Amino acid sequence: MNPRSFLITFFITFFTVTPVFAQTTFQGVISDSLDQPIPNVQVLLKKTADDQIIAATYSDVDGAYSLKVDQPRDYKLRFNSLNHEAVTFPVHVKDADRDTVITINVVLELKPVTFDEEIIVEAEPPISVEGDTISYRVEDFLLGDETVAEDVLQRLPGIHVDDEGVVRFAGKKVEKVMVEDADLFGRGYSLVTKNLDASYIDKVEVLQRYTETPELRDLEHS
């Protein structure tokens, strides 16, 4: 990282002053052939048409995962684990599936991995989920050719930046981008994303139900 860099956290924020659309929830438990839960499995929900990542998460210590989607279409649900064979399931979301929970439990087969010497790896997952906040550890997604913040955001699963600089997460338009808790340009955030040096960005956080009204911040719906 650039020696002049400092920790910058983006808060990609959705205002909850508009109605919350009906969503379909995918959830389940990931286990091995011995019926033991597998934590830290990467779960990706992709559009079948173009392989675009719509949502991403990791299984918890009990092997449980949960993802939400609000558009009816064909998807692929993919499960990746370092020590297990990856699997992909085709799923179709219909209008009738809105406000429903679809349970898909998965059993992953062990993938033999051999090393010439003992290797100990201690690392936090590149994507973590806590409540309605999704956190990305940026360094795990970069290819090395990023110059500005917009290039970094394009690398993150579920985030897309169009030609006009509008940022979307899981298909929803982002209303505000904050840098170190500071709202510098409001809805004109492209001034930041198109000019901020990519090497300064260490972490990106997505707040899916943010409101500027303190009394509403702990509520599920506004």
mmCIF file of C-alpha atoms in Angstrom:
data_model
loop_
_atom_site.group_PDB
_atom_site.id
_atom_site.type_symbol
_atom_site.label_atom_id
_atom_site.label_comp_id
_atom_site.label_asym_id
_atom_site.label_seq_id
_atom_site.Cartn_x
_atom_site.Cartn_y
_atom_site.Cartn_z
ATOM 1 C CA MET A 1 0.000 0.000 0.000
ATOM 2 C CA ASN A 2 1.155 3.566 -0.669
ATOM 3 C CA PRO A 3 3.199 4.753 2.373
ATOM 4 C CA ARG A 4 1.092 7.930 2.405
ATOM 5 C CA SER A 5 -2.117 5.965 2.661
ATOM 6 C CA PHE A 6 -4.508 6.028 5.591
ATOM 7 C CA LEU A 7 -7.570 4.072 6.554
ATOM 8 C CA ILE A 8 -10.586 5.133 4.512
ATOM 9 C CA THR A 9 -13.954 3.533 5.037
ATOM 10 C CA PHE A 10 -16.760 4.059 2.566
ATOM 11 C CA PHE A 11 -20.280 4.001 3.884
ATOM 12 C CA ILE A 12 -22.515 3.199 0.937
ATOM 13 C CA THR A 13 -25.831 4.192 2.364
ATOM 14 C CA PHE A 14 -29.449 3.545 1.490
ATOM 15 C CA PHE A 15 -31.984 5.981 2.918
ATOM 16 C CA THR A 16 -34.943 4.198 4.540
ATOM 17 C CA VAL A 17 -37.379 7.006 3.877
ATOM 18 C CA THR A 18 -38.852 5.040 0.972
ATOM 19 C CA PRO A 19 -40.839 1.799 1.236
ATOM 20 C CA VAL A 20 -38.863 -1.433 1.486
ATOM 21 C CA PHE A 21 -39.508 -3.756 -1.434
ATOM 22 C CA ALA A 22 -40.534 -7.351 -0.923
ATOM 23 C CA GLN A 23 -37.583 -9.684 -0.902
ATOM 24 C CA THR A 24 -36.896 -13.370 -1.315
ATOM 25 C CA THR A 25 -34.523 -14.882 1.235
ATOM 26 C CA PHE A 26 -32.219 -17.792 0.523
ATOM 27 C CA GLN A 27 -30.991 -19.522 3.635
ATOM 28 C CA GLY A 28 -29.714 -22.865 4.805
ATOM 29 C CA VAL A 29 -26.928 -24.780 6.504
ATOM 30 C CA ILE A 30 -23.681 -25.914 4.900
ATOM 31 C CA SER A 31 -22.247 -29.159 6.251
ATOM 32 C CA ASP A 32 -19.809 -31.917 5.312
ATOM 33 C CA SER A 33 -20.440 -35.611 4.667
ATOM 34 C CA LEU A 34 -20.285 -36.262 8.435
ATOM 35 C CA ASP A 35 -23.069 -33.719 9.017
ATOM 36 C CA GLN A 36 -20.652 -31.265 10.647
ATOM 37 C CA PRO A 37 -21.221 -27.550 9.919
ATOM 38 C CA ILE A 38 -18.654 -25.781 7.719
ATOM 39 C CA PRO A 39 -17.947 -22.146 8.657
ATOM 40 C CA ASN A 40 -16.471 -19.440 6.388
ATOM 41 C CA VAL A 41 -17.882 -20.865 3.158
ATOM 42 C CA GLN A 42 -18.214 -18.143 0.520
ATOM 43 C CA VAL A 43 -21.778 -17.958 -0.816
ATOM 44 C CA LEU A 44 -22.361 -16.034 -4.040
ATOM 45 C CA LEU A 45 -25.690 -15.272 -5.727
ATOM 46 C CA LYS A 46 -25.174 -14.539 -9.435
ATOM 47 C CA LYS A 47 -27.461 -13.633 -12.297
ATOM 48 C CA THR A 48 -27.569 -16.543 -14.724
ATOM 49 C CA ALA A 49 -27.685 -14.239 -17.751
ATOM 50 C CA ASP A 50 -24.334 -12.469 -17.279
ATOM 51 C CA ASP A 51 -22.756 -14.024 -14.151
ATOM 52 C CA GLN A 52 -22.987 -10.677 -12.309
ATOM 53 C CA ILE A 53 -22.697 -11.099 -8.546
ATOM 54 C CA ILE A 54 -25.865 -9.795 -6.885
ATOM 55 C CA ALA A 55 -25.160 -10.713 -3.265
ATOM 56 C CA ALA A 56 -22.401 -12.361 -1.254
ATOM 57 C CA THR A 57 -21.912 -13.650 2.270
ATOM 58 C CA TYR A 58 -20.066 -16.260 4.343
ATOM 59 C CA SER A 59 -21.433 -19.073 6.483
ATOM 60 C CA ASP A 60 -21.193 -18.537 10.243
ATOM 61 C CA VAL A 61 -19.733 -20.860 12.885
ATOM 62 C CA ASP A 62 -22.858 -23.034 12.665
ATOM 63 C CA GLY A 63 -22.594 -23.312 8.879
ATOM 64 C CA ALA A 64 -25.660 -21.093 8.411
ATOM 65 C CA TYR A 65 -25.984 -18.521 5.636
ATOM 66 C CA SER A 66 -28.624 -16.051 4.451
ATOM 67 C CA LEU A 67 -28.947 -13.908 1.304
ATOM 68 C CA LYS A 68 -31.733 -11.617 0.088
ATOM 69 C CA VAL A 69 -32.798 -10.691 -3.442
ATOM 70 C CA ASP A 70 -35.648 -8.466 -4.621
ATOM 71 C CA GLN A 71 -35.856 -9.167 -8.375
ATOM 72 C CA PRO A 72 -37.548 -12.249 -9.897
ATOM 73 C CA ARG A 73 -35.201 -13.914 -12.407
ATOM 74 C CA ASP A 74 -32.879 -16.898 -12.855
ATOM 75 C CA TYR A 75 -29.916 -17.057 -10.492
ATOM 76 C CA LYS A 76 -26.994 -19.299 -9.639
ATOM 77 C CA LEU A 77 -26.157 -19.983 -6.006
ATOM 78 C CA ARG A 78 -22.472 -20.924 -5.658
ATOM 79 C CA PHE A 79 -20.671 -22.266 -2.581
ATOM 80 C CA ASN A 80 -16.858 -22.001 -2.383
ATOM 81 C CA SER A 81 -14.638 -23.442 0.333
ATOM 82 C CA LEU A 82 -10.860 -23.863 0.447
ATOM 83 C CA ASN A 83 -10.965 -27.501 1.587
ATOM 84 C CA HIS A 84 -14.153 -28.625 -0.154
ATOM 85 C CA GLU A 85 -15.396 -29.046 -3.699
ATOM 86 C CA ALA A 86 -17.338 -25.999 -4.940
ATOM 87 C CA VAL A 87 -20.965 -26.526 -5.940
ATOM 88 C CA THR A 88 -23.455 -24.393 -7.879
ATOM 89 C CA PHE A 89 -27.254 -24.610 -7.812
ATOM 90 C CA PRO A 90 -29.575 -23.002 -10.382
ATOM 91 C CA VAL A 91 -32.471 -21.188 -8.677
ATOM 92 C CA HIS A 92 -35.456 -19.384 -10.150
ATOM 93 C CA VAL A 93 -37.220 -16.586 -8.272
ATOM 94 C CA LYS A 94 -40.826 -15.917 -9.321
ATOM 95 C CA ASP A 95 -43.090 -13.016 -8.409
ATOM 96 C CA ALA A 96 -44.905 -15.432 -6.113
ATOM 97 C CA ASP A 97 -41.673 -15.972 -4.163
ATOM 98 C CA ARG A 98 -41.582 -12.409 -2.798
ATOM 99 C CA ASP A 99 -41.602 -12.231 1.009
ATOM 100 C CA THR A 100 -40.818 -15.943 1.170
ATOM 101 C CA VAL A 101 -37.863 -17.942 2.482
ATOM 102 C CA ILE A 102 -36.274 -20.574 0.258
ATOM 103 C CA THR A 103 -34.199 -23.093 2.208
ATOM 104 C CA ILE A 104 -31.274 -24.745 0.442
ATOM 105 C CA ASN A 105 -29.099 -26.936 2.651
ATOM 106 C CA VAL A 106 -25.795 -27.958 1.128
ATOM 107 C CA VAL A 107 -23.391 -30.837 1.704
ATOM 108 C CA LEU A 108 -19.840 -30.207 0.471
ATOM 109 C CA GLU A 109 -17.426 -33.016 -0.308
ATOM 110 C CA LEU A 110 -13.923 -32.796 1.140
ATOM 111 C CA LYS A 111 -11.240 -31.766 -1.365
ATOM 112 C CA PRO A 112 -7.875 -33.355 -0.516
ATOM 113 C CA VAL A 113 -5.098 -30.787 -0.146
ATOM 114 C CA THR A 114 -1.512 -31.855 0.479
ATOM 115 C CA PHE A 115 1.494 -29.713 1.400
ATOM 116 C CA ASP A 116 5.179 -30.548 1.643
ATOM 117 C CA GLU A 117 5.415 -28.834 5.005
ATOM 118 C CA GLU A 118 3.101 -27.585 7.704
ATOM 119 C CA ILE A 119 1.359 -24.329 6.869
ATOM 120 C CA ILE A 120 -0.595 -22.287 9.372
ATOM 121 C CA VAL A 121 -2.959 -19.669 7.988
ATOM 122 C CA GLU A 122 -4.686 -17.132 10.180
ATOM 123 C CA ALA A 123 -6.822 -14.657 8.264
ATOM 124 C CA GLU A 124 -10.119 -12.857 8.569
ATOM 125 C CA PRO A 125 -12.601 -13.411 5.733
ATOM 126 C CA PRO A 126 -12.545 -10.825 2.906
ATOM 127 C CA ILE A 127 -16.303 -10.258 3.343
ATOM 128 C CA SER A 128 -17.998 -10.100 6.729
ATOM 129 C CA VAL A 129 -21.636 -9.488 7.603
ATOM 130 C CA GLU A 130 -22.903 -8.023 10.867
ATOM 131 C CA GLY A 131 -26.567 -7.134 10.991
ATOM 132 C CA ASP A 132 -27.335 -4.960 7.945
ATOM 133 C CA THR A 133 -23.685 -4.006 7.417
ATOM 134 C CA ILE A 134 -21.518 -5.781 4.839
ATOM 135 C CA SER A 135 -17.772 -5.126 5.125
ATOM 136 C CA TYR A 136 -15.241 -5.715 2.353
ATOM 137 C CA ARG A 137 -11.511 -5.998 2.991
ATOM 138 C CA VAL A 138 -10.425 -4.255 -0.192
ATOM 139 C CA GLU A 139 -6.962 -5.779 -0.661
ATOM 140 C CA ASP A 140 -8.467 -9.230 -1.283
ATOM 141 C CA PHE A 141 -10.274 -8.083 -4.449
ATOM 142 C CA LEU A 142 -7.758 -5.821 -6.197
ATOM 143 C CA LEU A 143 -5.952 -6.742 -9.423
ATOM 144 C CA GLY A 144 -3.322 -4.017 -9.184
ATOM 145 C CA ASP A 145 -4.471 -1.755 -12.020
ATOM 146 C CA GLU A 146 -6.936 0.344 -9.987
ATOM 147 C CA THR A 147 -6.239 4.098 -9.989
ATOM 148 C CA VAL A 148 -9.286 5.733 -8.354
ATOM 149 C CA ALA A 149 -12.005 4.706 -5.878
ATOM 150 C CA GLU A 150 -14.429 3.879 -8.683
ATOM 151 C CA ASP A 151 -12.058 1.176 -9.952
ATOM 152 C CA VAL A 152 -11.934 -0.359 -6.479
ATOM 153 C CA LEU A 153 -15.721 -0.422 -6.090
ATOM 154 C CA GLN A 154 -16.072 -2.215 -9.439
ATOM 155 C CA ARG A 155 -13.999 -5.110 -8.057
ATOM 156 C CA LEU A 156 -16.275 -5.766 -5.085
ATOM 157 C CA PRO A 157 -18.971 -8.478 -5.339
ATOM 158 C CA GLY A 158 -22.462 -7.030 -5.595
ATOM 159 C CA ILE A 159 -21.282 -3.471 -6.359
ATOM 160 C CA HIS A 160 -21.527 -1.908 -9.832
ATOM 161 C CA VAL A 161 -20.619 1.577 -11.072
ATOM 162 C CA ASP A 162 -22.200 2.718 -14.340
ATOM 163 C CA ASP A 163 -20.727 5.060 -16.954
ATOM 164 C CA GLU A 164 -22.214 8.100 -15.214
ATOM 165 C CA GLY A 165 -20.615 7.199 -11.882
ATOM 166 C CA VAL A 166 -23.824 5.979 -10.209
ATOM 167 C CA VAL A 167 -23.032 3.245 -7.685
ATOM 168 C CA ARG A 168 -25.442 0.354 -7.184
ATOM 169 C CA PHE A 169 -25.405 -2.443 -4.656
ATOM 170 C CA ALA A 170 -27.429 -5.591 -5.452
ATOM 171 C CA GLY A 171 -29.172 -3.538 -8.141
ATOM 172 C CA LYS A 172 -30.214 -0.735 -5.753
ATOM 173 C CA LYS A 173 -29.012 2.823 -6.369
ATOM 174 C CA VAL A 174 -26.696 4.152 -3.671
ATOM 175 C CA GLU A 175 -27.780 7.528 -2.344
ATOM 176 C CA LYS A 176 -24.765 8.523 -0.275
ATOM 177 C CA VAL A 177 -21.054 7.726 0.032
ATOM 178 C CA MET A 178 -19.270 8.773 3.207
ATOM 179 C CA VAL A 179 -15.505 8.926 3.736
ATOM 180 C CA GLU A 180 -14.385 8.509 7.348
ATOM 181 C CA ASP A 181 -17.966 9.322 8.477
ATOM 182 C CA ALA A 182 -17.924 12.578 6.492
ATOM 183 C CA ASP A 183 -20.584 13.260 3.828
ATOM 184 C CA LEU A 184 -18.531 15.464 1.516
ATOM 185 C CA PHE A 185 -20.671 15.795 -1.592
ATOM 186 C CA GLY A 186 -24.092 14.258 -0.860
ATOM 187 C CA ARG A 187 -25.570 12.748 -4.012
ATOM 188 C CA GLY A 188 -22.692 14.181 -6.022
ATOM 189 C CA TYR A 189 -20.425 11.506 -4.610
ATOM 190 C CA SER A 190 -18.926 10.769 -8.045
ATOM 191 C CA LEU A 191 -16.552 13.679 -7.334
ATOM 192 C CA VAL A 192 -15.064 11.396 -4.688
ATOM 193 C CA THR A 193 -15.300 8.042 -6.430
ATOM 194 C CA LYS A 194 -13.800 9.366 -9.683
ATOM 195 C CA ASN A 195 -10.903 11.230 -8.049
ATOM 196 C CA LEU A 196 -9.903 9.615 -4.752
ATOM 197 C CA ASP A 197 -6.631 7.675 -5.081
ATOM 198 C CA ALA A 198 -7.366 3.926 -4.994
ATOM 199 C CA SER A 199 -4.304 3.239 -2.832
ATOM 200 C CA TYR A 200 -5.892 5.136 0.058
ATOM 201 C CA ILE A 201 -8.851 2.784 0.353
ATOM 202 C CA ASP A 202 -8.549 0.006 2.914
ATOM 203 C CA LYS A 203 -12.130 -0.967 3.629
ATOM 204 C CA VAL A 204 -15.626 -0.553 2.179
ATOM 205 C CA GLU A 205 -18.809 -0.921 4.212
ATOM 206 C CA VAL A 206 -22.345 -1.173 2.885
ATOM 207 C CA LEU A 207 -25.117 -0.018 5.249
ATOM 208 C CA GLN A 208 -28.310 -1.433 3.777
ATOM 209 C CA ARG A 209 -30.826 0.283 6.069
ATOM 210 C CA TYR A 210 -29.360 3.643 6.999
ATOM 211 C CA THR A 211 -31.418 6.660 7.986
ATOM 212 C CA GLU A 212 -30.348 10.107 9.119
ATOM 213 C CA THR A 213 -33.174 10.100 11.677
ATOM 214 C CA PRO A 214 -31.662 8.653 14.892
ATOM 215 C CA GLU A 215 -35.042 7.394 16.181
ATOM 216 C CA LEU A 216 -35.436 5.156 13.103
ATOM 217 C CA ARG A 217 -31.961 3.608 12.912
ATOM 218 C CA ASP A 218 -32.830 0.459 14.884
ATOM 219 C CA LEU A 219 -36.095 -0.205 13.062
ATOM 220 C CA GLU A 220 -36.486 -2.846 10.358
ATOM 221 C CA HIS A 221 -38.639 -0.563 8.191
ATOM 222 C CA SER A 222 -39.001 3.201 8.125
#
